[in-house]
XYZ file of C-alpha atoms in Angstrom:
622
model
C -18.315 -23.535 -56.999
C -15.805 -21.886 -55.234
C -15.424 -19.029 -57.636
C -19.031 -18.287 -57.464
C -19.202 -18.469 -54.063
C -15.885 -15.860 -54.060
C -17.872 -13.648 -56.790
C -21.333 -13.922 -54.221
C -19.598 -13.066 -51.376
C -17.332 -9.903 -53.182
C -20.934 -8.693 -54.189
C -22.379 -9.034 -51.024
C -19.897 -6.927 -49.268
C -19.739 -4.473 -51.694
C -23.567 -4.294 -51.336
C -22.929 -4.519 -47.796
C -20.726 -1.273 -47.709
C -22.817 1.017 -50.012
C -25.702 0.264 -47.537
C -23.507 0.421 -44.425
C -22.058 3.224 -45.927
C -25.513 5.050 -46.956
C -27.524 4.228 -43.744
C -24.349 5.985 -41.729
C -24.260 8.811 -43.327
C -28.107 9.000 -42.847
C -27.140 9.364 -39.169
C -24.778 11.125 -38.576
C -26.624 13.869 -40.423
C -29.850 13.297 -38.432
C -27.512 13.149 -35.034
C -29.578 16.279 -33.554
C -32.402 15.244 -35.358
C -34.121 12.675 -33.807
C -33.564 9.553 -30.982
C -31.154 7.076 -32.609
C -28.742 4.643 -31.117
C -25.957 7.462 -31.509
C -28.693 8.425 -28.482
C -28.312 5.538 -26.868
C -24.749 5.491 -27.127
C -24.016 8.998 -25.669
C -25.723 8.694 -22.966
C -23.535 5.204 -22.682
C -20.379 7.224 -22.883
C -19.569 9.223 -19.760
C -15.824 10.759 -19.320
C -15.609 8.640 -15.791
C -15.253 5.748 -18.003
C -11.834 7.144 -18.538
C -10.227 7.683 -15.095
C -8.226 4.302 -15.506
C -6.388 2.845 -12.491
C -2.349 3.560 -12.058
C -0.357 1.973 -10.002
C 0.007 4.043 -5.956
C 3.865 3.339 -4.606
C 5.428 3.514 -1.074
C 8.515 4.715 -0.223
C 10.735 4.726 2.383
C 12.361 7.521 4.321
C 14.980 8.323 1.833
C 12.148 9.056 -1.168
C 12.805 5.147 -2.031
C 10.219 2.518 -3.176
C 9.355 0.160 -0.949
C 6.176 -1.683 -2.889
C 4.317 -1.173 -6.160
C 0.520 -1.670 -5.432
C -1.348 -2.782 -7.831
C -3.450 -5.982 -7.754
C -3.878 -7.186 -11.851
C -3.428 -4.442 -13.841
C 0.730 -3.178 -14.396
C -0.470 0.426 -14.946
C 1.720 3.948 -14.583
C -1.033 6.589 -16.369
C 0.742 9.840 -18.140
C -0.079 12.613 -19.416
C 0.423 13.041 -23.177
C 3.104 15.781 -22.653
C 4.861 12.482 -21.221
C 4.558 9.405 -24.305
C 7.080 9.652 -25.881
C 5.802 10.967 -29.492
C 7.613 8.196 -31.750
C 5.461 6.043 -30.090
C 2.384 7.547 -31.119
C 3.911 7.614 -34.671
C 4.674 4.156 -34.330
C 1.122 3.074 -33.769
C -0.297 5.646 -36.173
C 1.295 3.872 -38.827
C 0.784 0.540 -38.256
C -2.671 0.911 -36.797
C -4.080 3.936 -37.865
C -2.585 6.326 -40.659
C -5.994 8.537 -41.254
C -6.634 9.371 -37.578
C -5.737 12.751 -37.594
C -8.536 13.327 -40.507
C -11.128 10.822 -40.040
C -14.197 10.771 -37.358
C -13.209 7.964 -35.433
C -14.198 6.002 -38.374
C -12.119 5.173 -41.373
C -14.437 3.862 -44.283
C -11.192 2.985 -46.583
C -10.312 0.941 -43.810
C -13.568 -0.756 -43.061
C -13.491 -1.226 -47.001
C -9.823 -3.104 -47.099
C -11.122 -5.101 -43.463
C -14.639 -6.641 -45.290
C -13.058 -7.636 -48.589
C -9.605 -8.951 -46.871
C -12.311 -10.800 -45.539
C -14.521 -11.579 -47.779
C -10.857 -13.052 -49.263
C -10.561 -15.561 -46.343
C -14.247 -16.589 -45.742
C -14.030 -14.902 -42.217
C -13.940 -12.159 -39.822
C -10.177 -12.116 -39.883
C -9.732 -7.789 -39.974
C -11.515 -5.680 -38.441
C -10.107 -1.755 -39.785
C -10.347 -0.822 -36.796
C -8.961 3.053 -35.949
C -7.333 3.930 -32.745
C -10.377 5.111 -31.490
C -12.363 2.082 -32.003
C -9.575 0.530 -30.485
C -9.658 2.388 -27.527
C -13.526 1.682 -27.508
C -13.444 -1.823 -27.866
C -11.166 -1.354 -24.918
C -13.380 0.075 -22.552
C -17.184 -0.718 -23.457
C -16.936 -4.247 -25.108
C -15.628 -7.565 -26.078
C -12.948 -9.052 -28.817
C -16.625 -10.862 -30.103
C -16.058 -10.911 -34.647
C -19.038 -9.598 -35.938
C -20.618 -7.129 -37.322
C -22.911 -6.139 -35.316
C -20.265 -4.981 -32.744
C -18.475 -3.576 -35.653
C -21.849 -1.210 -36.218
C -21.378 -0.229 -32.451
C -18.196 0.122 -32.371
C -18.164 2.426 -35.126
C -20.700 4.813 -33.070
C -18.924 4.671 -30.311
C -16.009 6.494 -31.710
C -17.753 8.784 -33.674
C -18.948 10.467 -29.846
C -15.596 9.456 -28.213
C -14.313 12.342 -31.328
C -16.121 14.166 -30.184
C -16.205 14.236 -26.677
C -12.316 14.179 -26.370
C -9.900 15.649 -28.404
C -7.393 13.771 -30.655
C -4.762 14.260 -28.424
C -6.976 13.141 -25.347
C -7.918 10.042 -27.576
C -4.058 9.119 -27.841
C -3.534 9.475 -24.244
C -6.342 7.423 -22.817
C -4.760 5.041 -25.543
C -1.643 4.713 -24.947
C -2.024 4.238 -21.625
C -4.640 1.200 -21.987
C -3.425 -0.602 -24.801
C -2.085 -4.481 -23.125
C 1.655 -5.288 -22.910
C 1.581 -8.838 -22.385
C 2.583 -9.948 -18.861
C -0.264 -8.440 -17.045
C 1.094 -4.755 -18.411
C -0.991 -2.610 -19.070
C 0.598 1.337 -20.625
C 3.534 2.426 -22.538
C 5.342 3.828 -19.390
C 5.035 0.822 -17.579
C 5.577 -0.912 -20.445
C 8.243 0.459 -20.661
C 9.490 0.177 -16.531
C 9.069 -4.017 -17.106
C 10.684 -4.555 -20.066
C 13.302 -1.441 -20.542
C 13.498 -0.846 -16.565
C 13.810 2.677 -16.935
C 11.073 5.282 -18.283
C 9.035 5.688 -21.666
C 11.148 8.950 -22.458
C 14.136 7.338 -22.167
C 13.766 4.840 -24.985
C 15.135 5.020 -28.106
C 13.155 4.622 -31.197
C 13.964 1.308 -31.800
C 13.155 -0.042 -28.009
C 10.133 1.905 -28.746
C 8.722 0.283 -32.279
C 9.952 -2.500 -30.197
C 7.364 -2.222 -27.479
C 4.748 -0.671 -30.482
C 4.958 -4.395 -31.144
C 3.620 -6.631 -28.585
C -0.271 -5.416 -28.540
C -1.022 -5.601 -31.941
C -0.536 -9.701 -30.607
C 0.297 -9.949 -27.474
C 0.666 -13.355 -27.163
C 2.165 -13.956 -30.811
C 4.689 -11.219 -29.647
C 5.716 -11.041 -26.431
C 8.919 -10.536 -26.032
C 9.559 -12.973 -23.018
C 8.102 -16.007 -24.594
C 8.835 -14.881 -28.596
C 11.762 -12.540 -29.155
C 12.026 -13.370 -32.056
C 8.088 -12.310 -33.588
C 8.380 -9.151 -31.806
C 11.578 -8.207 -33.740
C 9.769 -9.509 -36.477
C 7.223 -6.399 -36.306
C 9.466 -5.026 -34.567
C 10.981 -4.222 -38.347
C 8.043 -3.815 -39.380
C 7.239 -0.919 -37.702
C 10.148 1.234 -38.356
C 9.547 0.337 -42.089
C 5.898 1.880 -42.081
C 7.706 4.793 -40.045
C 9.795 5.595 -42.306
C 7.477 5.028 -45.022
C 4.989 8.238 -43.709
C 8.153 9.665 -42.575
C 8.117 10.165 -39.282
C 11.555 9.151 -39.285
C 14.475 10.070 -41.168
C 16.237 7.781 -43.663
C 19.139 8.487 -40.701
C 17.131 7.194 -38.223
C 15.517 4.405 -39.849
C 19.237 3.380 -40.383
C 20.010 3.721 -37.022
C 17.410 2.042 -35.187
C 17.230 -1.059 -37.918
C 20.318 -1.978 -36.735
C 20.255 -1.351 -32.873
C 20.606 -4.371 -30.914
C 17.273 -4.658 -28.010
C 18.923 -6.048 -25.060
C 15.597 -6.678 -22.194
C 16.011 -5.992 -19.096
C 12.767 -7.188 -16.934
C 11.773 -5.890 -13.728
C 9.728 -7.666 -11.260
C 7.370 -5.696 -9.071
C 9.258 -4.269 -5.908
C 7.218 -5.188 -2.971
C 9.387 -5.555 -0.285
C 9.471 -5.587 3.384
C 5.829 -7.163 3.797
C 6.070 -6.368 8.435
C 6.029 -2.661 7.311
C 3.869 -2.662 4.346
C 1.070 -4.450 5.983
C 0.789 -1.638 8.729
C 1.268 1.267 5.942
C -1.380 -0.408 3.776
C -3.986 -1.062 8.161
C -2.997 2.677 8.805
C -3.691 3.918 5.413
C -7.559 2.669 6.305
C -7.038 4.413 9.519
C -5.651 7.740 7.918
C -8.618 7.976 5.372
C -11.514 7.164 8.166
C -10.542 9.451 9.972
C -10.050 12.020 7.734
C -12.789 11.493 5.218
C -15.089 10.839 8.556
C -15.985 7.002 8.543
C -14.422 5.960 12.210
C -16.482 9.040 13.648
C -19.582 6.882 11.942
C -18.393 3.068 12.462
C -17.956 4.379 16.406
C -21.629 5.493 16.566
C -23.036 2.620 14.856
C -25.888 1.268 16.812
C -25.854 -2.706 15.319
C -23.110 -5.250 13.364
C -24.641 -4.340 10.628
C -24.464 -0.610 10.257
C -20.782 -0.830 11.759
C -20.044 -3.936 8.632
C -21.279 -1.514 6.145
C -19.175 1.096 7.537
C -16.410 -0.597 6.923
C -17.166 -2.078 3.358
C -17.258 1.770 2.173
C -13.798 2.851 4.057
C -12.274 -0.041 2.581
C -13.841 -0.036 -1.198
C -12.905 4.048 -0.775
C -9.361 3.294 0.169
C -8.911 0.255 -2.662
C -10.835 3.454 -5.255
C -6.896 5.571 -3.775
C -4.713 3.236 -4.309
C -6.062 2.291 -7.981
C -5.468 5.644 -8.551
C -2.221 6.249 -8.675
C -1.411 7.409 -5.277
C 1.864 8.037 -3.359
C 2.472 6.941 0.424
C 5.394 8.512 2.376
C 6.649 6.844 5.580
C 9.227 6.812 7.837
C 10.905 3.534 7.121
C 14.535 2.487 7.868
C 14.760 -0.324 5.748
C 18.157 -1.146 7.460
C 16.123 -1.258 11.164
C 13.707 -3.252 10.144
C 16.540 -5.597 8.550
C 18.691 -5.409 11.856
C 14.940 -5.810 13.525
C 14.355 -9.413 11.677
C 17.458 -10.127 12.165
C 18.290 -10.060 15.855
C 14.722 -11.418 16.054
C 15.521 -14.150 14.561
C 19.171 -14.767 16.317
C 17.414 -15.257 19.704
C 14.725 -17.279 18.893
C 15.815 -19.921 16.458
C 12.743 -22.339 18.071
C 9.836 -22.513 15.287
C 7.305 -23.047 17.592
C 7.515 -19.509 19.649
C 7.519 -15.974 18.623
C 8.349 -12.565 18.480
C 8.014 -8.692 17.640
C 9.879 -6.019 17.884
C 8.272 -2.066 17.375
C 10.631 1.076 16.866
C 9.948 4.152 16.727
C 11.782 7.910 16.197
C 10.269 9.543 18.761
C 11.572 13.128 18.184
C 9.719 12.056 14.579
C 6.832 10.515 16.136
C 7.234 8.349 12.913
C 7.327 4.589 13.456
C 10.706 3.359 11.207
C 10.887 -0.307 11.785
C 7.793 -2.727 12.829
C 8.075 -6.663 12.054
C 4.579 -8.943 12.399
C 6.472 -12.491 13.049
C 9.519 -14.636 11.852
C 8.976 -15.112 8.482
C 6.576 -12.784 7.744
C 4.048 -13.233 4.369
C 2.132 -9.752 3.252
C -1.465 -10.086 4.915
C -0.727 -12.795 7.611
C -1.434 -12.224 11.037
C 0.774 -8.725 12.241
C 1.473 -9.520 15.864
C 3.409 -5.803 15.997
C 0.224 -4.226 15.788
C -3.199 -7.083 15.929
C -1.817 -9.103 19.121
C -3.589 -8.098 21.838
C -1.480 -9.788 24.978
C -1.028 -9.054 28.652
C 1.172 -6.616 29.533
C 2.542 -7.715 32.596
C 4.702 -5.712 34.547
C 5.775 -3.126 31.681
C 2.047 -1.628 32.420
C 3.555 -0.081 36.051
C 5.107 3.310 34.703
C 2.079 3.658 32.975
C -0.555 2.934 34.714
C 0.976 3.720 38.675
C 4.565 4.863 38.585
C 4.283 8.078 36.635
C 0.387 8.855 38.273
C 1.580 8.147 42.008
C 4.188 10.749 40.878
C 1.371 12.998 39.336
C -1.064 12.750 42.348
C 0.938 12.662 45.417
C 3.883 14.533 44.101
C 6.284 12.092 45.888
C 10.127 11.586 45.175
C 11.413 9.011 44.179
C 12.696 8.252 47.126
C 9.643 7.438 49.339
C 9.607 4.649 51.214
C 6.532 2.066 49.702
C 4.799 -1.024 51.550
C 6.490 -3.955 49.272
C 4.345 -6.019 52.059
C 1.783 -8.533 51.400
C -1.938 -7.291 50.215
C -5.647 -8.162 50.347
C -7.821 -6.199 49.228
C -11.616 -7.706 48.316
C -10.428 -11.150 47.850
C -7.110 -10.229 45.701
C -4.098 -11.427 46.886
C -1.045 -10.455 45.024
C 2.156 -11.806 45.455
C 5.754 -10.869 44.154
C 7.799 -13.153 42.173
C 9.069 -16.286 43.662
C 6.357 -15.342 46.280
C 8.990 -13.508 47.744
C 8.149 -10.916 50.740
C 9.161 -7.642 51.096
C 9.164 -5.034 54.167
C 9.151 -0.971 53.134
C 11.121 -0.373 50.345
C 11.720 2.984 48.572
C 9.715 3.712 45.356
C 12.679 3.919 42.454
C 13.692 0.091 44.126
C 9.956 -1.496 43.779
C 9.908 -0.067 39.914
C 13.413 -1.440 39.468
C 12.730 -5.078 41.083
C 9.337 -5.241 40.200
C 8.007 -5.432 43.681
C 4.189 -6.252 42.403
C 2.501 -5.072 45.889
C 4.026 -1.795 46.396
C 2.947 -1.671 42.767
C -1.044 -2.278 43.024
C -0.921 -0.990 47.124
C 0.412 2.564 45.148
C -1.933 2.320 42.466
C -4.934 1.338 45.366
C -3.714 4.627 47.239
C -4.907 7.029 43.702
C -7.646 4.669 43.349
C -8.130 2.847 40.009
C -9.570 5.280 38.462
C -7.440 7.894 38.903
C -4.578 5.707 37.395
C -6.542 4.864 34.468
C -7.379 8.586 33.779
C -3.371 8.666 32.514
C -3.283 5.115 30.966
C -7.171 6.734 28.963
C -4.653 9.171 27.220
C -2.599 6.590 25.287
C -5.874 5.372 22.979
C -5.527 1.796 24.180
C -7.872 0.153 22.172
C -9.099 -2.275 23.659
C -9.191 -1.383 27.215
C -12.593 -1.418 28.778
C -14.448 -1.564 32.326
C -13.826 -4.845 33.332
C -9.980 -3.659 33.901
C -10.571 -1.009 36.118
C -9.443 -3.004 38.766
C -6.282 -3.824 41.034
C -4.994 -6.154 38.978
C -4.421 -3.827 36.261
C -1.620 -3.025 37.967
C 0.314 -6.032 37.112
C -1.458 -6.284 33.690
C -4.396 -8.188 34.429
C -6.368 -6.848 31.191
C -9.603 -8.261 29.640
C -7.805 -8.182 26.253
C -4.368 -6.535 26.642
C -2.743 -4.712 24.234
C -0.426 -4.981 21.010
C 3.172 -4.228 21.127
C 2.956 -1.374 18.611
C 0.433 0.244 21.115
C 2.624 -0.041 24.456
C 5.556 1.101 22.113
C 3.457 4.042 21.404
C 2.732 4.396 25.051
C 6.801 4.886 25.970
C 7.415 7.413 23.745
C 5.887 10.068 26.241
C 8.982 9.613 28.403
C 11.127 10.401 25.798
C 9.068 14.024 24.796
C 8.952 15.796 28.321
C 6.008 13.856 29.521
C 4.031 14.661 26.148
C 2.609 12.089 24.015
C 1.685 12.449 20.393
C -0.216 9.820 18.372
C 3.386 7.740 16.462
C 2.781 6.709 13.030
C 4.266 4.999 9.743
C 2.618 7.415 6.876
C 4.625 10.902 6.531
C 1.449 11.951 4.048
C -0.501 10.620 0.480
C -0.692 13.035 -2.369
C -1.628 12.676 -5.771
C 0.072 11.729 -9.479
C 0.310 15.503 -9.341
C 2.022 15.629 -5.741
C -1.321 17.424 -4.469
C -1.635 16.938 -0.986
C -4.378 14.314 0.082
C -3.862 12.663 3.352
C -1.785 13.597 5.926
C -2.468 13.002 9.795
C -3.565 15.719 12.071
C -2.003 14.228 15.509
C -2.146 16.658 18.686
C 0.473 16.677 21.241
C -1.635 15.935 24.925
C 0.329 16.648 28.276
C 0.209 12.822 29.901
C 2.016 14.488 33.505
C 4.538 17.420 34.248
C 8.113 17.316 33.533
C 9.211 16.791 36.868
C 7.337 13.646 36.345
C 8.570 12.473 33.432
C 12.142 13.398 35.279
C 11.354 10.857 38.243
C 10.549 8.205 35.625
C 13.087 8.434 33.102
C 15.911 8.463 36.656
C 13.459 5.063 37.749
C 13.407 3.419 34.141
C 17.113 4.159 34.055
C 17.305 2.024 37.469
C 15.779 -1.031 35.914
C 18.127 -1.237 33.339
C 21.198 -0.902 34.932
C 20.601 -2.631 37.793
C 17.059 -4.316 37.976
C 15.470 -6.854 35.969
C 16.091 -5.068 32.885
C 20.084 -5.613 33.804
C 21.076 -7.781 30.542
C 19.964 -5.042 27.839
C 22.173 -2.612 29.485
C 24.939 -0.828 27.184
C 26.457 2.539 26.954
C 24.464 5.252 26.007
C 23.849 8.930 26.682
C 20.571 7.355 28.315
C 18.855 4.122 28.370
C 16.134 3.124 30.545
C 12.817 0.783 30.406
C 10.724 -1.851 31.480
C 9.973 -5.685 31.962
C 6.918 -7.247 31.315
C 6.529 -11.022 32.459
C 2.711 -12.882 32.429
C 1.447 -15.428 34.765
C 3.589 -18.356 34.326
C 6.345 -17.137 31.674
C 3.471 -16.817 29.031
C 4.688 -13.720 27.068
C 7.717 -11.197 27.996
C 8.502 -8.051 27.345
C 10.555 -5.627 27.753
C 10.162 -1.694 26.357
C 12.388 1.157 26.519
C 14.451 4.179 25.093
C 17.970 5.699 24.575
C 18.052 9.603 23.201
C 17.024 8.893 19.970
C 13.793 5.484 19.653
C 11.547 3.453 21.821
C 11.130 0.322 20.822
C 9.106 -2.307 22.409
C 9.906 -6.001 21.742
C 7.469 -9.477 23.279
C 8.343 -13.224 22.790
C 5.778 -15.607 23.595
C 3.328 -18.457 21.340
C 0.374 -17.413 18.966
C -1.403 -19.712 21.739
C -0.493 -18.905 25.000
C 1.985 -21.231 26.718
C 4.633 -21.219 29.403
C 8.394 -19.756 27.867
C 10.051 -20.654 31.313
C 12.191 -22.705 29.555
C 13.570 -20.171 27.263
C 13.341 -16.814 30.323
C 16.525 -17.742 31.979
C 18.369 -16.455 28.950
C 15.695 -13.802 28.248
C 15.768 -13.133 25.161
C 12.944 -10.189 24.958
C 16.141 -8.230 26.502
C 19.200 -9.727 24.417
C 16.737 -8.431 21.024
C 16.426 -5.279 23.069
C 19.723 -4.611 23.206
C 20.773 -5.574 19.644
C 18.248 -3.585 17.784
C 19.683 -0.604 20.270
C 23.243 -0.526 19.995
C 24.070 2.064 16.593
């Protein structure tokens, strides 16, 4: 009975082969004569389908990779000329010997597979060509059925007419799966051997070529013995097809394979999280999304535009872009360790932003202690009241610019009241007339409010507006703003950026993390086009540098002082010690430090030790 079933099976298979062959030949011959299934296939295949995801990279200022950006598919797309020829030979020798002569399908291979399937009484082999396997990877499922096989053949035939053999090999080598989330030969080489595929030996290439046939069975991380056995078989097939000389064959067979697996590069989560944010802003700015978002009249319209911008960035990251930054790992590590050192308390947070004020680049930024990637980032997402750290920007520099007063001009620090607003100095102290430089270095509140009132709130804010603080609103235009009384506040990044103006002769230029974004071929895609703005004159700026130095050497910022060719800055403390600030500069860098709790509470218990000043001092010492 079993023999009869087998004989019947072979007979049916032979009949199917005959019918299939004649049908397929007929379809091909009549391809241009009538609308058929191949026409449907043709209409379903687009060249865009063969644009594949590739890893993107973020680099530091020295060109070292600090983040390898991909989600589920680890792929490094490489062109045909960068794919090792021996790898292609290995795949052809074992998967598709007639690759260069068939038109997408191999009748001999299909026939052989059909007989084996009849022998096993099931679908054991597919007889698929490399082109068919490419079709399956892109368009079809892994279902094993004759209907799917016919569809696969028709798709493959059309691909062979649409692309060259080299194109198909390029697509194939970049799409096949190598287990452990790795796709394509280049990513596989770097993942398993920590080097480019072009650097691999014949034996190593054959070893990798073993995996895609059955990624689970031949997973080198779990079953290396299986991978080695198939590698030996692949080398033999390559030798049989004269892809290897006898000497190459013997050398490859005797070579010992040593895996040196690498993990995904994803360091410095604080900085990387910020760069992802800035990339979205950069793309939004240059592709017009930001303008449209600003003009949106409804929440729904704005949400749609935000999603379009996000999808555009996601598309870019999947295309394999290279993002170059001004990041300095030594500075970043120093900032993180310094904050931990001076803020051992679990419930108290601290962040710092460090900017090279000559290059206008953000060289370090933290999101908080023990920060995890894409968490809430206090460096640029936390908006807090700036306290007296706003005075140089909103009050003193504008006052000099409007009145042309000298720094030794006398100003009243006596009690002040206007429209029921009566600010007090720290500790309730009362003063008389003081010099302007003394008023800043000791941060007398009544003097600052009186100065803003003299030049008018509107005039003071006309200078502050040039710094692009994101959350200043009309309600902020009032005298309490002189002491940092803002509706939403400012972020550490914003405030630090604004202070770079003092290092640049009164000129403000937005500081950025991203230098440029290029595609896989090095073509420039995006670059910031910030234009410098003269906020106040060189004469005003010189006065401010003088005053900021006195804050550090003689005033409220003394604990931040150390020997430097230039040093200056300003402290800021909000009501009930909810926030502690210090923003200052030396010859090369401007750095801002914020200390506080996520849910504002008094920091009176640590205020006396001035952690914000000590953090800034230790960061800025070189």
